[in-house]
């Protein structure tokens, strides 16, 4: 899959009346895969002395096909109501541009080396370690994950409070 990065994505030139512009953005899902994960360096540390994280991320071929079909639909919709601004053509943003990393330390129902946390976000094999955020999502989403992550955090907090 080819991505084009445009640092001015969504910005308008001063001579364009923004009341006449419709900004269309389509979002699609990427299935979490075992290979999409976070690893921590044994040799490199961040400024606080913590192991440097590295995000490993690829888009499965089937998800890439769906993304291209989504782009075709978006272009058809946009052309039916007007054209494109030269400063913002139809494009895929770079992987991770939304910073909604999900499924990198997945939740599961059993400690089977395919997930990191139990259904209440407690790390398998630890009595006092929980993880939160979209990284625990075991399945794909195509929307902003904030509310879902918040709901899962509340669920986990309630479980912790019963300890």
Short mmCIF file of N, CA and C in Angstrom, two decimals:
data_model
loop_
_atom_site.label_atom_id
_atom_site.label_comp_id
_atom_site.label_asym_id
_atom_site.label_seq_id
_atom_site.Cartn_x
_atom_site.Cartn_y
_atom_site.Cartn_z
N UNK A 1 0.84 -1.17 0.00
CA UNK A 1 0.00 0.00 0.00
C UNK A 1 0.89 1.23 0.00
N UNK A 2 0.57 2.20 -0.81
CA UNK A 2 1.35 3.43 -0.88
C UNK A 2 0.65 4.53 -0.11
N UNK A 3 1.40 5.24 0.67
CA UNK A 3 0.87 6.36 1.44
C UNK A 3 1.55 7.63 0.95
N UNK A 4 0.82 8.73 0.92
CA UNK A 4 1.45 10.00 0.63
C UNK A 4 1.23 10.90 1.83
N UNK A 5 2.28 11.51 2.29
CA UNK A 5 2.18 12.41 3.44
C UNK A 5 2.09 13.84 2.94
N UNK A 6 1.14 14.59 3.43
CA UNK A 6 0.99 15.98 3.08
C UNK A 6 0.92 16.75 4.39
N UNK A 7 1.97 17.48 4.76
CA UNK A 7 1.96 18.18 6.04
C UNK A 7 0.88 19.25 6.13
N UNK A 8 0.34 19.67 4.98
CA UNK A 8 -0.69 20.70 4.97
C UNK A 8 -2.09 20.12 4.80
N UNK A 9 -2.24 18.85 5.06
CA UNK A 9 -3.52 18.19 4.84
C UNK A 9 -4.64 18.92 5.59
N UNK A 10 -5.66 19.31 4.87
CA UNK A 10 -6.81 19.97 5.47
C UNK A 10 -6.69 21.48 5.57
N UNK A 11 -5.50 22.03 5.34
CA UNK A 11 -5.34 23.49 5.40
C UNK A 11 -5.82 24.11 4.09
N UNK A 12 -6.35 25.31 4.20
CA UNK A 12 -6.84 26.03 3.03
C UNK A 12 -6.01 27.28 2.79
N UNK A 13 -5.87 27.63 1.52
CA UNK A 13 -5.19 28.88 1.17
C UNK A 13 -6.04 30.05 1.65
N UNK A 14 -5.41 31.17 1.89
CA UNK A 14 -6.10 32.35 2.42
C UNK A 14 -7.22 32.83 1.50
N UNK A 15 -7.10 32.59 0.19
CA UNK A 15 -8.10 33.09 -0.76
C UNK A 15 -9.27 32.13 -0.97
N UNK A 16 -9.37 31.08 -0.17
CA UNK A 16 -10.48 30.13 -0.30
C UNK A 16 -11.45 30.34 0.86
N UNK A 17 -12.72 30.52 0.52
CA UNK A 17 -13.76 30.71 1.52
C UNK A 17 -14.10 29.34 2.12
N UNK A 18 -13.74 29.12 3.37
CA UNK A 18 -13.93 27.80 3.97
C UNK A 18 -15.41 27.44 4.14
N UNK A 19 -16.30 28.39 3.97
CA UNK A 19 -17.74 28.07 4.04
C UNK A 19 -18.19 27.30 2.80
N UNK A 20 -17.36 27.28 1.77
CA UNK A 20 -17.70 26.59 0.52
C UNK A 20 -17.00 25.25 0.38
N UNK A 21 -16.34 24.81 1.43
CA UNK A 21 -15.54 23.59 1.36
C UNK A 21 -16.14 22.52 2.27
N UNK A 22 -16.26 21.32 1.75
CA UNK A 22 -16.66 20.16 2.54
C UNK A 22 -15.43 19.26 2.65
N UNK A 23 -15.02 18.98 3.86
CA UNK A 23 -13.84 18.14 4.09
C UNK A 23 -14.31 16.71 4.31
N UNK A 24 -14.03 15.84 3.36
CA UNK A 24 -14.45 14.44 3.46
C UNK A 24 -13.27 13.59 3.93
N UNK A 25 -13.50 12.80 4.96
CA UNK A 25 -12.47 11.87 5.45
C UNK A 25 -13.15 10.55 5.75
N UNK A 26 -12.67 9.51 5.13
CA UNK A 26 -13.19 8.17 5.37
C UNK A 26 -12.19 7.43 6.25
N UNK A 27 -12.70 6.59 7.12
CA UNK A 27 -11.85 5.79 8.00
C UNK A 27 -12.17 4.32 7.78
N UNK A 28 -11.16 3.50 7.88
CA UNK A 28 -11.37 2.07 7.70
C UNK A 28 -10.68 1.32 8.83
N UNK A 29 -10.99 0.05 8.92
CA UNK A 29 -10.44 -0.78 9.99
C UNK A 29 -9.21 -1.52 9.50
N UNK A 30 -8.32 -1.80 10.42
CA UNK A 30 -7.19 -2.69 10.18
C UNK A 30 -7.24 -3.75 11.27
N UNK A 31 -7.36 -4.99 10.87
CA UNK A 31 -7.43 -6.08 11.84
C UNK A 31 -6.13 -6.18 12.63
N UNK A 32 -6.21 -6.29 13.95
CA UNK A 32 -4.99 -6.53 14.72
C UNK A 32 -4.38 -7.88 14.33
N UNK A 33 -3.09 -7.91 14.18
CA UNK A 33 -2.40 -9.16 13.88
C UNK A 33 -1.30 -9.38 14.91
N UNK A 34 -0.89 -10.60 15.06
CA UNK A 34 0.14 -10.93 16.04
C UNK A 34 1.43 -10.16 15.75
N UNK A 35 1.72 -9.93 14.46
CA UNK A 35 2.95 -9.24 14.08
C UNK A 35 2.92 -7.75 14.41
N UNK A 36 1.73 -7.16 14.50
CA UNK A 36 1.61 -5.76 14.90
C UNK A 36 1.73 -5.70 16.41
N UNK A 37 2.85 -5.20 16.87
CA UNK A 37 3.11 -5.24 18.31
C UNK A 37 4.11 -4.15 18.69
N UNK A 38 4.36 -4.06 19.97
CA UNK A 38 5.38 -3.16 20.50
C UNK A 38 6.47 -4.02 21.12
N UNK A 39 7.72 -3.73 20.77
CA UNK A 39 8.84 -4.40 21.43
C UNK A 39 9.67 -3.34 22.13
N UNK A 40 10.45 -3.76 23.11
CA UNK A 40 11.26 -2.84 23.89
C UNK A 40 12.73 -3.23 23.77
N UNK A 41 13.57 -2.25 23.53
CA UNK A 41 14.99 -2.47 23.30
C UNK A 41 15.71 -2.85 24.59
N UNK A 42 16.65 -3.80 24.47
CA UNK A 42 17.53 -4.15 25.58
C UNK A 42 18.74 -3.22 25.62
N UNK A 43 18.96 -2.47 24.52
CA UNK A 43 20.18 -1.68 24.39
C UNK A 43 19.95 -0.17 24.37
N UNK A 44 18.80 0.28 23.90
CA UNK A 44 18.55 1.71 23.75
C UNK A 44 17.51 2.14 24.79
N UNK A 45 17.82 3.27 25.45
CA UNK A 45 16.90 3.79 26.46
C UNK A 45 16.43 5.18 26.08
N UNK A 46 15.23 5.54 26.55
CA UNK A 46 14.73 6.89 26.30
C UNK A 46 15.34 7.85 27.31
N UNK A 47 14.90 9.11 27.30
CA UNK A 47 15.52 10.12 28.15
C UNK A 47 15.27 9.87 29.64
N UNK A 48 14.34 9.00 29.96
CA UNK A 48 14.07 8.68 31.36
C UNK A 48 14.69 7.35 31.77
N UNK A 49 15.49 6.78 30.89
CA UNK A 49 16.16 5.52 31.21
C UNK A 49 15.30 4.29 30.98
N UNK A 50 14.14 4.47 30.36
CA UNK A 50 13.25 3.33 30.08
C UNK A 50 13.62 2.72 28.73
N UNK A 51 13.37 1.43 28.55
CA UNK A 51 13.67 0.80 27.25
C UNK A 51 12.88 1.48 26.13
N UNK A 52 13.56 1.75 25.02
CA UNK A 52 12.91 2.39 23.88
C UNK A 52 11.88 1.46 23.26
N UNK A 53 10.64 1.94 23.07
CA UNK A 53 9.64 1.11 22.39
C UNK A 53 9.79 1.24 20.87
N UNK A 54 9.52 0.16 20.17
CA UNK A 54 9.46 0.17 18.72
C UNK A 54 8.12 -0.41 18.32
N UNK A 55 7.37 0.32 17.50
CA UNK A 55 6.07 -0.13 17.03
C UNK A 55 6.26 -0.87 15.71
N UNK A 56 5.84 -2.11 15.66
CA UNK A 56 5.90 -2.91 14.44
C UNK A 56 4.48 -2.93 13.87
N UNK A 57 4.35 -2.50 12.61
CA UNK A 57 3.01 -2.32 12.06
C UNK A 57 3.00 -2.58 10.57
N UNK A 58 2.15 -3.48 10.16
CA UNK A 58 1.91 -3.69 8.73
C UNK A 58 0.40 -3.79 8.52
N UNK A 59 -0.03 -3.52 7.32
CA UNK A 59 -1.45 -3.61 7.00
C UNK A 59 -1.68 -4.90 6.22
N UNK A 60 -2.52 -5.80 6.73
CA UNK A 60 -2.80 -7.04 6.00
C UNK A 60 -3.35 -6.74 4.60
N UNK A 61 -3.03 -7.59 3.65
CA UNK A 61 -3.41 -7.37 2.25
C UNK A 61 -4.91 -7.16 2.08
N UNK A 62 -5.71 -7.94 2.76
CA UNK A 62 -7.17 -7.80 2.63
C UNK A 62 -7.62 -6.42 3.13
N UNK A 63 -7.04 -5.94 4.23
CA UNK A 63 -7.37 -4.61 4.73
C UNK A 63 -6.93 -3.52 3.75
N UNK A 64 -5.80 -3.71 3.08
CA UNK A 64 -5.34 -2.74 2.08
C UNK A 64 -6.33 -2.67 0.92
N UNK A 65 -6.84 -3.82 0.49
CA UNK A 65 -7.84 -3.83 -0.59
C UNK A 65 -9.09 -3.07 -0.18
N UNK A 66 -9.54 -3.30 1.05
CA UNK A 66 -10.72 -2.60 1.55
C UNK A 66 -10.47 -1.10 1.60
N UNK A 67 -9.27 -0.70 2.03
CA UNK A 67 -8.93 0.72 2.09
C UNK A 67 -8.99 1.36 0.71
N UNK A 68 -8.54 0.65 -0.31
CA UNK A 68 -8.58 1.20 -1.66
C UNK A 68 -10.02 1.29 -2.18
N UNK A 69 -10.85 0.32 -1.82
CA UNK A 69 -12.27 0.42 -2.19
C UNK A 69 -12.92 1.61 -1.49
N UNK A 70 -12.53 1.83 -0.24
CA UNK A 70 -13.03 2.97 0.52
C UNK A 70 -12.63 4.27 -0.17
N UNK A 71 -11.38 4.35 -0.63
CA UNK A 71 -10.90 5.55 -1.32
C UNK A 71 -11.70 5.77 -2.60
N UNK A 72 -11.98 4.70 -3.34
CA UNK A 72 -12.79 4.84 -4.56
C UNK A 72 -14.16 5.42 -4.23
N UNK A 73 -14.78 4.93 -3.15
CA UNK A 73 -16.10 5.45 -2.73
C UNK A 73 -16.02 6.91 -2.34
N UNK A 74 -14.96 7.30 -1.62
CA UNK A 74 -14.81 8.68 -1.19
C UNK A 74 -14.63 9.60 -2.41
N UNK A 75 -13.82 9.18 -3.37
CA UNK A 75 -13.60 9.99 -4.56
C UNK A 75 -14.90 10.14 -5.35
N UNK A 76 -15.65 9.06 -5.49
CA UNK A 76 -16.94 9.13 -6.20
C UNK A 76 -17.89 10.11 -5.50
N UNK A 77 -17.94 10.04 -4.20
CA UNK A 77 -18.80 10.94 -3.42
C UNK A 77 -18.34 12.39 -3.60
N UNK A 78 -17.05 12.62 -3.48
CA UNK A 78 -16.51 13.98 -3.60
C UNK A 78 -16.78 14.55 -4.99
N UNK A 79 -16.59 13.75 -6.03
CA UNK A 79 -16.80 14.24 -7.39
C UNK A 79 -18.28 14.53 -7.65
N UNK A 80 -19.16 13.88 -6.92
CA UNK A 80 -20.60 14.14 -7.13
C UNK A 80 -21.03 15.49 -6.56
N UNK A 81 -20.22 16.07 -5.66
CA UNK A 81 -20.58 17.37 -5.09
C UNK A 81 -19.60 18.48 -5.46
N UNK A 82 -18.55 18.17 -6.20
CA UNK A 82 -17.59 19.20 -6.59
C UNK A 82 -16.28 18.59 -7.00
N UNK A 83 -15.20 19.30 -6.77
CA UNK A 83 -13.87 18.84 -7.14
C UNK A 83 -12.96 18.75 -5.93
N UNK A 84 -11.67 18.74 -6.19
CA UNK A 84 -10.68 18.65 -5.12
C UNK A 84 -9.85 19.92 -5.09
N UNK A 85 -9.44 20.30 -3.91
CA UNK A 85 -8.52 21.42 -3.78
C UNK A 85 -7.12 20.94 -4.14
N UNK A 86 -6.36 21.73 -4.90
CA UNK A 86 -5.00 21.31 -5.26
C UNK A 86 -4.13 21.02 -4.04
N UNK A 87 -4.40 21.70 -2.93
CA UNK A 87 -3.59 21.50 -1.72
C UNK A 87 -4.00 20.27 -0.93
N UNK A 88 -5.10 19.62 -1.32
CA UNK A 88 -5.56 18.48 -0.55
C UNK A 88 -6.23 17.44 -1.44
N UNK A 89 -5.44 16.75 -2.26
CA UNK A 89 -6.02 15.72 -3.13
C UNK A 89 -6.39 14.49 -2.29
N UNK A 90 -7.18 13.59 -2.86
CA UNK A 90 -7.47 12.34 -2.15
C UNK A 90 -6.14 11.63 -1.83
N UNK A 91 -6.01 11.17 -0.62
CA UNK A 91 -4.74 10.57 -0.22
C UNK A 91 -4.93 9.68 1.00
N UNK A 92 -4.01 8.74 1.14
CA UNK A 92 -3.91 7.95 2.36
C UNK A 92 -2.90 8.66 3.25
N UNK A 93 -3.24 8.84 4.50
CA UNK A 93 -2.28 9.41 5.43
C UNK A 93 -1.31 8.32 5.86
N UNK A 94 -0.13 8.69 6.31
CA UNK A 94 0.84 7.67 6.72
C UNK A 94 0.31 6.81 7.86
N UNK A 95 0.70 5.56 7.88
CA UNK A 95 0.31 4.66 8.98
C UNK A 95 0.69 5.30 10.30
N UNK A 96 -0.24 5.32 11.23
CA UNK A 96 0.02 5.89 12.54
C UNK A 96 -0.24 7.38 12.62
N UNK A 97 -0.64 8.01 11.52
CA UNK A 97 -0.84 9.46 11.54
C UNK A 97 -1.91 9.87 12.55
N UNK A 98 -2.87 9.01 12.79
CA UNK A 98 -3.94 9.36 13.73
C UNK A 98 -3.52 9.14 15.18
N UNK A 99 -2.42 8.43 15.38
CA UNK A 99 -1.93 8.08 16.71
C UNK A 99 -2.95 7.28 17.51
N UNK A 100 -3.78 6.54 16.82
CA UNK A 100 -4.74 5.64 17.47
C UNK A 100 -4.25 4.20 17.33
N UNK A 101 -3.06 3.96 17.84
CA UNK A 101 -2.52 2.61 17.77
C UNK A 101 -3.46 1.69 18.54
N UNK A 102 -3.81 0.58 17.95
CA UNK A 102 -4.73 -0.34 18.61
C UNK A 102 -4.27 -1.78 18.39
N UNK A 103 -4.57 -2.60 19.36
CA UNK A 103 -4.30 -4.03 19.24
C UNK A 103 -2.85 -4.41 19.38
N UNK A 104 -2.01 -3.56 19.97
CA UNK A 104 -0.58 -3.88 20.08
C UNK A 104 -0.24 -4.63 21.36
N UNK A 105 -1.15 -4.67 22.32
CA UNK A 105 -1.00 -5.50 23.53
C UNK A 105 -2.39 -6.01 23.88
N UNK A 106 -2.88 -6.85 23.01
CA UNK A 106 -4.27 -7.27 22.97
C UNK A 106 -4.81 -7.95 24.23
N UNK A 107 -6.11 -7.85 24.36
CA UNK A 107 -6.87 -8.48 25.42
C UNK A 107 -7.35 -9.85 24.94
N UNK A 108 -7.39 -10.81 25.84
CA UNK A 108 -7.91 -12.13 25.50
C UNK A 108 -8.47 -12.82 26.73
N UNK A 109 -9.12 -13.94 26.50
CA UNK A 109 -9.76 -14.65 27.60
C UNK A 109 -8.87 -15.69 28.25
N UNK A 110 -7.75 -16.00 27.60
CA UNK A 110 -6.82 -16.96 28.19
C UNK A 110 -5.38 -16.60 27.84
N UNK A 111 -4.46 -16.97 28.71
CA UNK A 111 -3.04 -16.68 28.52
C UNK A 111 -2.47 -17.69 27.52
N UNK A 112 -2.59 -17.36 26.23
CA UNK A 112 -2.20 -18.28 25.17
C UNK A 112 -1.08 -17.74 24.28
N UNK A 113 -0.34 -16.74 24.76
CA UNK A 113 0.73 -16.08 24.01
C UNK A 113 0.22 -15.33 22.78
N UNK A 114 -1.07 -15.10 22.68
CA UNK A 114 -1.63 -14.28 21.60
C UNK A 114 -2.19 -12.97 22.14
N UNK A 115 -2.19 -12.84 23.46
CA UNK A 115 -2.70 -11.62 24.09
C UNK A 115 -1.84 -11.32 25.32
N UNK A 116 -1.95 -10.09 25.80
CA UNK A 116 -1.11 -9.64 26.91
C UNK A 116 -1.92 -9.48 28.19
N UNK A 117 -3.19 -9.10 28.05
CA UNK A 117 -4.02 -8.83 29.22
C UNK A 117 -5.29 -9.68 29.22
N UNK A 118 -5.85 -9.84 30.44
CA UNK A 118 -7.11 -10.56 30.57
C UNK A 118 -8.27 -9.61 30.25
N UNK A 119 -9.52 -10.09 30.32
CA UNK A 119 -10.66 -9.23 29.96
C UNK A 119 -10.83 -7.97 30.82
N UNK A 120 -10.08 -7.87 31.92
CA UNK A 120 -10.13 -6.67 32.77
C UNK A 120 -8.83 -5.87 32.68
N UNK A 121 -8.03 -6.12 31.67
CA UNK A 121 -6.79 -5.38 31.36
C UNK A 121 -5.63 -5.68 32.30
N UNK A 122 -5.73 -6.75 33.11
CA UNK A 122 -4.61 -7.15 33.97
C UNK A 122 -3.65 -8.00 33.16
N UNK A 123 -2.37 -7.66 33.25
CA UNK A 123 -1.35 -8.38 32.48
C UNK A 123 -1.24 -9.80 33.03
N UNK A 124 -1.26 -10.76 32.12
CA UNK A 124 -1.14 -12.17 32.52
C UNK A 124 0.16 -12.37 33.29
N UNK A 125 0.09 -13.10 34.40
CA UNK A 125 1.27 -13.46 35.17
C UNK A 125 1.73 -12.40 36.17
N UNK A 126 1.01 -11.29 36.26
CA UNK A 126 1.34 -10.24 37.23
C UNK A 126 0.12 -9.97 38.10
N UNK A 127 0.35 -9.72 39.37
CA UNK A 127 -0.75 -9.43 40.28
C UNK A 127 -1.06 -7.94 40.38
N UNK A 128 -0.17 -7.09 39.91
CA UNK A 128 -0.34 -5.66 40.13
C UNK A 128 -0.02 -4.81 38.89
N UNK A 129 -0.31 -5.32 37.72
CA UNK A 129 -0.01 -4.57 36.50
C UNK A 129 -1.19 -4.64 35.54
N UNK A 130 -1.72 -3.46 35.22
CA UNK A 130 -2.82 -3.35 34.27
C UNK A 130 -2.39 -2.41 33.15
N UNK A 131 -2.90 -2.64 31.97
CA UNK A 131 -2.64 -1.77 30.82
C UNK A 131 -3.96 -1.23 30.30
N UNK A 132 -3.96 -0.02 29.80
CA UNK A 132 -5.17 0.56 29.26
C UNK A 132 -4.95 1.14 27.88
N UNK A 133 -5.99 1.74 27.36
CA UNK A 133 -5.92 2.38 26.06
C UNK A 133 -6.31 1.45 24.92
N UNK A 134 -6.30 1.96 23.70
CA UNK A 134 -6.70 1.17 22.54
C UNK A 134 -5.80 -0.03 22.25
N UNK A 135 -4.60 -0.04 22.85
CA UNK A 135 -3.71 -1.19 22.62
C UNK A 135 -4.31 -2.51 23.05
N UNK A 136 -5.27 -2.47 24.00
CA UNK A 136 -5.87 -3.73 24.47
C UNK A 136 -6.99 -4.22 23.56
N UNK A 137 -7.40 -3.40 22.60
CA UNK A 137 -8.52 -3.81 21.73
C UNK A 137 -8.16 -5.11 21.01
N UNK A 138 -8.99 -6.14 21.16
CA UNK A 138 -8.69 -7.41 20.50
C UNK A 138 -9.18 -7.49 19.05
N UNK A 139 -10.02 -6.53 18.64
CA UNK A 139 -10.56 -6.55 17.28
C UNK A 139 -10.44 -5.16 16.67
N UNK A 140 -10.68 -5.07 15.38
CA UNK A 140 -10.52 -3.82 14.65
C UNK A 140 -11.63 -2.83 14.95
N UNK A 141 -11.30 -1.55 14.84
CA UNK A 141 -12.27 -0.47 14.92
C UNK A 141 -11.95 0.51 13.81
N UNK A 142 -12.92 1.33 13.43
CA UNK A 142 -12.68 2.33 12.38
C UNK A 142 -13.02 3.72 12.87
N UNK A 143 -13.29 3.86 14.15
CA UNK A 143 -13.67 5.16 14.68
C UNK A 143 -12.69 5.58 15.76
N UNK A 144 -12.79 6.83 16.17
CA UNK A 144 -11.96 7.31 17.25
C UNK A 144 -12.17 6.41 18.47
N UNK A 145 -11.10 5.89 19.05
CA UNK A 145 -11.23 4.88 20.11
C UNK A 145 -11.38 5.43 21.52
N UNK A 146 -11.46 6.75 21.68
CA UNK A 146 -11.41 7.34 23.01
C UNK A 146 -12.53 6.85 23.93
N UNK A 147 -13.77 6.87 23.47
CA UNK A 147 -14.86 6.44 24.34
C UNK A 147 -14.77 4.97 24.70
N UNK A 148 -14.42 4.13 23.74
CA UNK A 148 -14.28 2.71 24.02
C UNK A 148 -13.15 2.47 25.01
N UNK A 149 -12.02 3.13 24.83
CA UNK A 149 -10.90 2.99 25.76
C UNK A 149 -11.30 3.46 27.15
N UNK A 150 -12.04 4.55 27.23
CA UNK A 150 -12.51 5.05 28.52
C UNK A 150 -13.44 4.07 29.20
N UNK A 151 -14.37 3.51 28.44
CA UNK A 151 -15.30 2.53 29.00
C UNK A 151 -14.56 1.30 29.51
N UNK A 152 -13.57 0.85 28.75
CA UNK A 152 -12.79 -0.32 29.19
C UNK A 152 -11.98 0.02 30.45
N UNK A 153 -11.48 1.25 30.55
CA UNK A 153 -10.72 1.67 31.74
C UNK A 153 -11.63 1.69 32.97
N UNK A 154 -12.85 2.17 32.81
CA UNK A 154 -13.80 2.17 33.92
C UNK A 154 -14.11 0.74 34.35
N UNK A 155 -14.31 -0.13 33.39
CA UNK A 155 -14.58 -1.55 33.70
C UNK A 155 -13.40 -2.15 34.48
N UNK A 156 -12.19 -1.87 34.04
CA UNK A 156 -11.00 -2.38 34.73
C UNK A 156 -10.88 -1.78 36.14
N UNK A 157 -11.14 -0.48 36.24
CA UNK A 157 -11.03 0.18 37.56
C UNK A 157 -12.02 -0.42 38.55
N UNK A 158 -13.22 -0.72 38.09
CA UNK A 158 -14.21 -1.35 38.97
C UNK A 158 -13.72 -2.70 39.46
N UNK A 159 -13.09 -3.46 38.58
CA UNK A 159 -12.56 -4.77 38.97
C UNK A 159 -11.42 -4.58 39.97
N UNK A 160 -10.54 -3.61 39.73
CA UNK A 160 -9.43 -3.35 40.65
C UNK A 160 -9.96 -2.95 42.01
N UNK A 161 -11.03 -2.15 42.04
CA UNK A 161 -11.59 -1.66 43.30
C UNK A 161 -12.15 -2.79 44.16
N UNK A 162 -12.49 -3.93 43.56
CA UNK A 162 -13.03 -5.06 44.34
C UNK A 162 -11.94 -5.90 44.95
N UNK A 163 -10.69 -5.62 44.65
CA UNK A 163 -9.58 -6.43 45.18
C UNK A 163 -9.33 -6.17 46.65
#
